[in-house]
């Protein structure tokens, strides 16, 4: 047996454990149901059946009414009581009471056969035995139908007005309904205890996907939830530390490369002019790439403030500035689109997409919308499109679809990588494809 501290085995730990809370709630709910069942047996009186005597029913059929009101007598054109072998003895007794032939009297009952007391007719083939006098009248109870054929061809029907079970069944039903109402709070409490922690972890995972630097989960609640929250917080911290360490390592490598490049430039000053000119151009390209990489990593490590903002207004600020400079940019009209995000990062994302469309397609057409609970940004151009073999590589760092290696036309190759990084940091994503009508279209989805 493994050793546990005494404090974890005490009453306080039991009160803080989710397992014991759920167990106690279930135990209490079962005990409540059992207590209500016992009360149902003890306090609800059993049904008292209505007892009818054969002479009482026969009198009602003979006179057409029952003085007590417990036997309902009606007249119908057809016989609603077909032959029922189980009512043969009652039929003979009723025919004898009415002094009618047996074939004019029919007896039928819907539930169990009525209980009959009193002398029974002699069965054929058996000698009649001497019976002691019995002062009791023949009685029966339950659902029964006695029909007597009348001279005019109609049938006089006698039925029990009440069976005596209805009130008892209603009381039992109301008692069970009360038990359901009594147990509902326990069921609600149990469901809430089970689903609340799961919902909290789901929200935390969603928040982590949107913002890796979101605040950690609080460590309150039952012991199991507190332990799980602590593990989740440690996982979030390790993920952020892993990303930061990797970024810092690459940034340090890029930074340290500037020193040997500078020494190489100094040594090339004594090289022949053709070699020096070609080498200096390559060195400038490498320095520009290193500078862009450092900027990319620096921007990625900056923690921007997340707040509610109108995405359409943010896009308008970018497109209006480009339109003022004479660029062919079009923003389609639409409703405001409010999301939660980093204004600076999202503005950089939009500027990169529109800038790429202008650089490689000659124009930019921007559309905003909402799809499946996400904000959708679409930037389309009407240029030559993208080579199919390059589509899956466009978001790779330093990849340039334009093969001239000219920084003025091909750039550094970090723009689309930055776009996808910002989109995924907000819990969304970015894609790019060729439009069926020509040109390319970039799509960015962001959670609303």
Short mmCIF file of N, CA, C and O in Angstrom, two decimals, residues 285 359-360 400 402 404-412:
data_model
loop_
_atom_site.label_atom_id
_atom_site.label_comp_id
_atom_site.label_asym_id
_atom_site.label_seq_id
_atom_site.Cartn_x
_atom_site.Cartn_y
_atom_site.Cartn_z
N UNK A 285 22.53 41.42 -50.23
CA UNK A 285 21.34 40.56 -50.18
C UNK A 285 21.29 39.78 -48.87
O UNK A 285 20.23 39.66 -48.22
N UNK A 359 1.97 43.68 -55.85
CA UNK A 359 3.30 43.46 -56.42
C UNK A 359 3.27 42.41 -57.52
O UNK A 359 3.90 42.57 -58.57
N UNK A 360 2.52 41.32 -57.29
CA UNK A 360 2.56 40.22 -58.25
C UNK A 360 1.35 40.15 -59.18
O UNK A 360 1.42 39.50 -60.22
N UNK A 400 10.57 32.34 -52.29
CA UNK A 400 10.10 33.39 -53.21
C UNK A 400 9.66 32.75 -54.51
O UNK A 400 10.46 32.09 -55.18
N UNK A 402 8.92 34.35 -57.11
CA UNK A 402 9.59 35.10 -58.18
C UNK A 402 11.06 34.71 -58.15
O UNK A 402 11.76 34.92 -57.16
N UNK A 404 13.73 35.69 -59.78
CA UNK A 404 14.80 36.59 -60.23
C UNK A 404 15.79 36.91 -59.12
O UNK A 404 16.88 37.41 -59.39
N UNK A 405 15.39 36.62 -57.84
CA UNK A 405 16.21 36.91 -56.66
C UNK A 405 16.43 38.41 -56.51
O UNK A 405 17.31 38.84 -55.76
N UNK A 406 15.62 39.21 -57.20
CA UNK A 406 15.71 40.67 -57.08
C UNK A 406 14.85 41.09 -55.89
O UNK A 406 13.66 40.79 -55.84
N UNK A 407 15.45 41.83 -54.94
CA UNK A 407 14.69 42.21 -53.76
C UNK A 407 13.55 43.15 -54.09
O UNK A 407 12.55 43.20 -53.41
N UNK A 408 13.70 43.91 -55.19
CA UNK A 408 12.64 44.87 -55.53
C UNK A 408 11.41 44.16 -56.07
O UNK A 408 10.30 44.67 -55.96
N UNK A 409 11.58 43.00 -56.74
CA UNK A 409 10.43 42.29 -57.31
C UNK A 409 10.10 41.01 -56.54
O UNK A 409 8.94 40.61 -56.48
N UNK A 410 11.09 40.39 -55.96
CA UNK A 410 10.84 39.12 -55.27
C UNK A 410 10.76 39.23 -53.77
O UNK A 410 10.26 38.33 -53.11
N UNK A 411 11.24 40.32 -53.17
CA UNK A 411 11.19 40.46 -51.73
C UNK A 411 12.13 39.50 -51.03
O UNK A 411 12.99 38.87 -51.63
N UNK A 412 11.95 39.40 -49.71
CA UNK A 412 12.79 38.52 -48.90
C UNK A 412 12.19 37.13 -48.78
O UNK A 412 12.88 36.14 -48.67
#
